[in-house]
Each structure stands twice: as structure tokens, then as C-alpha cells.
Amino acid sequence: MSEGTIAIGSDHAGPPLKEVLKAELEQRGFTVLDLGTHGEESVDYPDFGRAVGEAVVSGKAERGIVICGTGIGISIAANRIAGIRCAVCHDATSARLAREHNDANVMALGIRMIGTEVALDCLDAFVTTAFSGGERHVRRIEKLG
Ligand code: RB5
């Protein structure tokens, strides 16, 4: 995946990292669909996890990235959208395997859990790694619904 549209969203904890990831994605040739939030005013992560998930399942974006303090709340929100496979990633390995084994279409990051360089490692793995395919992985993903 070298180009296309990536939807990105965060709660109030995430905008600093969201801006870094947006710049990196745009430098790589992606179009970024920024669904907010844009400031420090307290908001509710379910609203932004849902918005990114809906952008992906509707086809407005190929994949999504969501950010909150831990990555957990907003990943739960994204995963409640049918068709979303959102993985909380903490390093390049988890991001790579989320793509290879789970065909994750949304990645969640916790800005209070990992640093910027590790987040960029995750982004690189998430956008450059293809689903490995294979009967067992396809079967398991189909069971997710
Ligand atoms: C907000 O303070 C925090 O709860 C949120 O960013 C996230 O970590 C929830 O899972």
C-alpha cells in the first residue's frame, strides 16, 4: 500500500501525535482524512473511533488510525463497527503481525504509552505490510464476521 486515503482520528489526548502521523502519511503520498478532534478540549473517544471505523467500512478510506491515551478505548469503539479489525499496536512487530495475520484495517495507538519514534515505526509497518493470506488466517478472519 503506497498511496490511498487513510482516515485518522483521536480524542483530546491524541492531536500532537495525530499531526506527526498526518505529516508522515502525506509525505508518503497518502491522502489523510482527519476526522478530529483538533484541540485539547475534552471529548469522548467513542465518537472518534466510530467516525474512523465508519470511514473505512464505507470506503471513504482504505485504512484508519485512531489515537487516545492508551489506544484501548478508541480501539474498542472502532471495533464495534462491523467489518473493522482494529489492533492496538505498541511496536513495529505488533503492527506488522496485525497486518499479516489479522488483516487489521485500523491501527490504534496510545500516545501515553509509546513515544513518537515507536509510533512512526508502527505507522511504517501498518502501511507497508500486506495481509499474508493463507487458508488459516482467512478462515479466522471470516469467523470474526
Ligand atoms: C482520556 O483521558 C483517556 O481515558 C483516553 O484517552 C483513553 O486512554 C481511553 O481509553
CSV table of C-alpha atoms and ligand atoms in Angstrom, one decimal:
chain,number,residue,atom,x,y,z
A,1,MET,CA,0.0,0.0,0.0
A,2,SER,CA,1.9,3.0,-1.2
A,3,GLU,CA,-0.9,5.5,-1.7
A,4,GLY,CA,-4.6,6.0,-1.0
A,5,THR,CA,-6.7,7.5,1.8
A,6,ILE,CA,-6.1,7.0,5.5
A,7,ALA,CA,-8.7,8.1,8.0
A,8,ILE,CA,-7.3,9.3,11.3
A,9,GLY,CA,-8.9,10.4,14.5
A,10,SER,CA,-8.2,10.8,18.1
A,11,ASP,CA,-9.7,12.1,21.4
A,12,HIS,CA,-8.2,15.1,23.2
A,13,ALA,CA,-5.1,13.2,24.2
A,14,GLY,CA,-4.1,12.5,20.6
A,15,PRO,CA,-3.7,15.6,18.4
A,16,PRO,CA,0.0,16.0,18.9
A,17,LEU,CA,0.7,12.5,17.6
A,18,LYS,CA,-2.0,12.8,15.0
A,19,GLU,CA,-0.3,15.8,13.5
A,20,VAL,CA,3.1,13.9,13.3
A,21,LEU,CA,1.4,10.9,11.7
A,22,LYS,CA,-0.5,13.1,9.2
A,23,ALA,CA,2.7,14.7,8.1
A,24,GLU,CA,4.4,11.4,7.6
A,25,LEU,CA,1.5,9.9,5.7
A,26,GLU,CA,1.3,12.9,3.4
A,27,GLN,CA,5.0,12.8,2.8
A,28,ARG,CA,4.5,9.2,1.7
A,29,GLY,CA,1.8,10.2,-0.8
A,30,PHE,CA,-1.3,9.3,1.2
A,31,THR,CA,-4.4,11.5,1.4
A,32,VAL,CA,-5.3,11.9,5.0
A,33,LEU,CA,-8.9,12.2,6.1
A,34,ASP,CA,-8.7,13.9,9.5
A,35,LEU,CA,-11.8,13.3,11.5
A,36,GLY,CA,-10.7,15.2,14.6
A,37,THR,CA,-10.5,16.1,17.3
A,38,HIS,CA,-8.4,19.1,16.8
A,39,GLY,CA,-7.7,20.5,20.2
A,40,GLU,CA,-7.2,19.8,23.9
A,41,GLU,CA,-10.9,20.3,24.9
A,42,SER,CA,-12.1,17.1,26.4
A,43,VAL,CA,-14.1,14.9,24.1
A,44,ASP,CA,-15.3,11.3,24.1
A,45,TYR,CA,-13.2,8.7,22.3
A,46,PRO,CA,-16.1,6.5,21.2
A,47,ASP,CA,-17.2,9.4,18.8
A,48,PHE,CA,-13.9,9.4,17.0
A,49,GLY,CA,-13.3,5.6,17.0
A,50,ARG,CA,-16.7,5.3,15.4
A,51,ALA,CA,-16.1,8.0,12.8
A,52,VAL,CA,-12.9,6.4,11.7
A,53,GLY,CA,-14.4,2.9,11.6
A,54,GLU,CA,-17.3,4.2,9.5
A,55,ALA,CA,-15.0,5.9,7.1
A,56,VAL,CA,-13.2,2.7,6.5
A,57,VAL,CA,-16.2,0.4,6.1
A,58,SER,CA,-17.9,2.9,3.8
A,59,GLY,CA,-14.9,3.0,1.5
A,60,LYS,CA,-14.0,6.7,2.2
A,61,ALA,CA,-10.7,5.4,3.4
A,62,GLU,CA,-8.7,2.3,2.8
A,63,ARG,CA,-7.5,2.1,6.4
A,64,GLY,CA,-7.6,4.0,9.6
A,65,ILE,CA,-5.5,5.1,12.5
A,66,VAL,CA,-7.0,6.0,15.9
A,67,ILE,CA,-5.3,7.5,18.9
A,68,CYS,CA,-6.2,8.0,22.5
A,69,GLY,CA,-4.3,8.0,25.8
A,70,THR,CA,-3.9,4.2,25.9
A,71,GLY,CA,-5.2,3.3,22.5
A,72,ILE,CA,-7.6,1.0,24.3
A,73,GLY,CA,-10.8,2.9,24.5
A,74,ILE,CA,-10.7,4.2,20.9
A,75,SER,CA,-9.9,0.7,19.6
A,76,ILE,CA,-12.9,-0.8,21.4
A,77,ALA,CA,-15.0,1.9,19.8
A,78,ALA,CA,-13.6,1.2,16.3
A,79,ASN,CA,-14.1,-2.5,16.7
A,80,ARG,CA,-17.8,-2.1,17.4
A,81,ILE,CA,-18.2,-1.1,13.7
A,82,ALA,CA,-19.0,-4.3,11.7
A,83,GLY,CA,-16.1,-5.0,9.4
A,84,ILE,CA,-13.5,-3.2,11.4
A,85,ARG,CA,-10.5,-5.1,12.7
A,86,CYS,CA,-8.7,-2.6,14.9
A,87,ALA,CA,-5.5,-3.6,16.6
A,88,VAL,CA,-3.8,-1.7,19.5
A,89,CYS,CA,-0.1,-1.7,18.5
A,90,HIS,CA,2.9,-1.0,20.7
A,91,ASP,CA,5.7,-1.6,18.4
A,92,ALA,CA,6.6,-2.4,14.8
A,93,THR,CA,6.2,-6.1,15.4
A,94,SER,CA,2.6,-5.9,16.7
A,95,ALA,CA,1.7,-3.6,13.8
A,96,ARG,CA,3.3,-5.9,11.2
A,97,LEU,CA,1.6,-9.0,12.6
A,98,ALA,CA,-1.7,-7.2,12.9
A,99,ARG,CA,-1.5,-6.7,9.1
A,100,GLU,CA,0.0,-10.1,8.2
A,101,HIS,CA,-2.2,-12.3,10.4
A,102,ASN,CA,-5.3,-10.2,11.2
A,103,ASP,CA,-5.6,-8.0,8.1
A,104,ALA,CA,-6.1,-5.1,10.5
A,105,ASN,CA,-7.8,-2.2,8.7
A,106,VAL,CA,-7.5,0.2,11.7
A,107,MET,CA,-4.5,0.6,14.0
A,108,ALA,CA,-4.9,2.1,17.5
A,109,LEU,CA,-2.0,3.9,19.3
A,110,GLY,CA,-1.7,5.1,22.8
A,111,ILE,CA,0.0,8.5,23.0
A,112,ARG,CA,0.6,8.0,26.7
A,113,MET,CA,2.1,4.5,26.1
A,114,ILE,CA,4.6,4.9,23.3
A,115,GLY,CA,6.9,7.6,22.0
A,116,THR,CA,6.8,9.3,18.7
A,117,GLU,CA,9.5,7.3,17.1
A,118,VAL,CA,7.9,4.0,18.0
A,119,ALA,CA,4.6,5.3,16.7
A,120,LEU,CA,6.3,6.1,13.4
A,121,ASP,CA,7.7,2.6,13.4
A,122,CYS,CA,4.1,1.3,13.8
A,123,LEU,CA,2.8,3.5,11.0
A,124,ASP,CA,5.5,2.3,8.7
A,125,ALA,CA,4.7,-1.4,9.4
A,126,PHE,CA,0.9,-0.7,9.2
A,127,VAL,CA,1.0,0.9,5.7
A,128,THR,CA,3.7,-1.3,4.2
A,129,THR,CA,2.8,-4.7,5.3
A,130,ALA,CA,0.3,-6.8,3.3
A,131,PHE,CA,-2.0,-9.4,4.7
A,132,SER,CA,-0.2,-12.7,4.4
A,133,GLY,CA,-3.3,-14.6,3.3
A,134,GLY,CA,-3.3,-18.3,3.7
A,135,GLU,CA,-6.2,-20.6,4.5
A,136,ARG,CA,-5.9,-20.4,8.3
A,137,HIS,CA,-5.8,-16.7,8.5
A,138,VAL,CA,-8.6,-16.2,6.1
A,139,ARG,CA,-10.7,-18.7,8.0
A,140,ARG,CA,-10.1,-17.0,11.3
A,141,ILE,CA,-10.9,-13.5,9.9
A,142,GLU,CA,-14.1,-14.8,8.4
A,143,LYS,CA,-15.1,-16.1,11.8
A,144,LEU,CA,-14.8,-12.5,13.1
A,145,GLY,CA,-17.6,-11.6,10.9
B,1,RB5,C1,-8.8,10.2,28.3
B,1,RB5,O1,-8.3,10.8,29.5
B,1,RB5,C2,-8.4,8.7,28.3
B,1,RB5,O2,-9.3,8.0,29.1
B,1,RB5,C3,-8.4,8.2,26.9
B,1,RB5,O3,-7.5,8.9,26.1
B,1,RB5,C4,-8.1,6.7,26.6
B,1,RB5,O4,-6.9,6.4,27.2
B,1,RB5,C5,-9.2,5.8,26.9
B,1,RB5,O5,-9.0,4.6,26.6
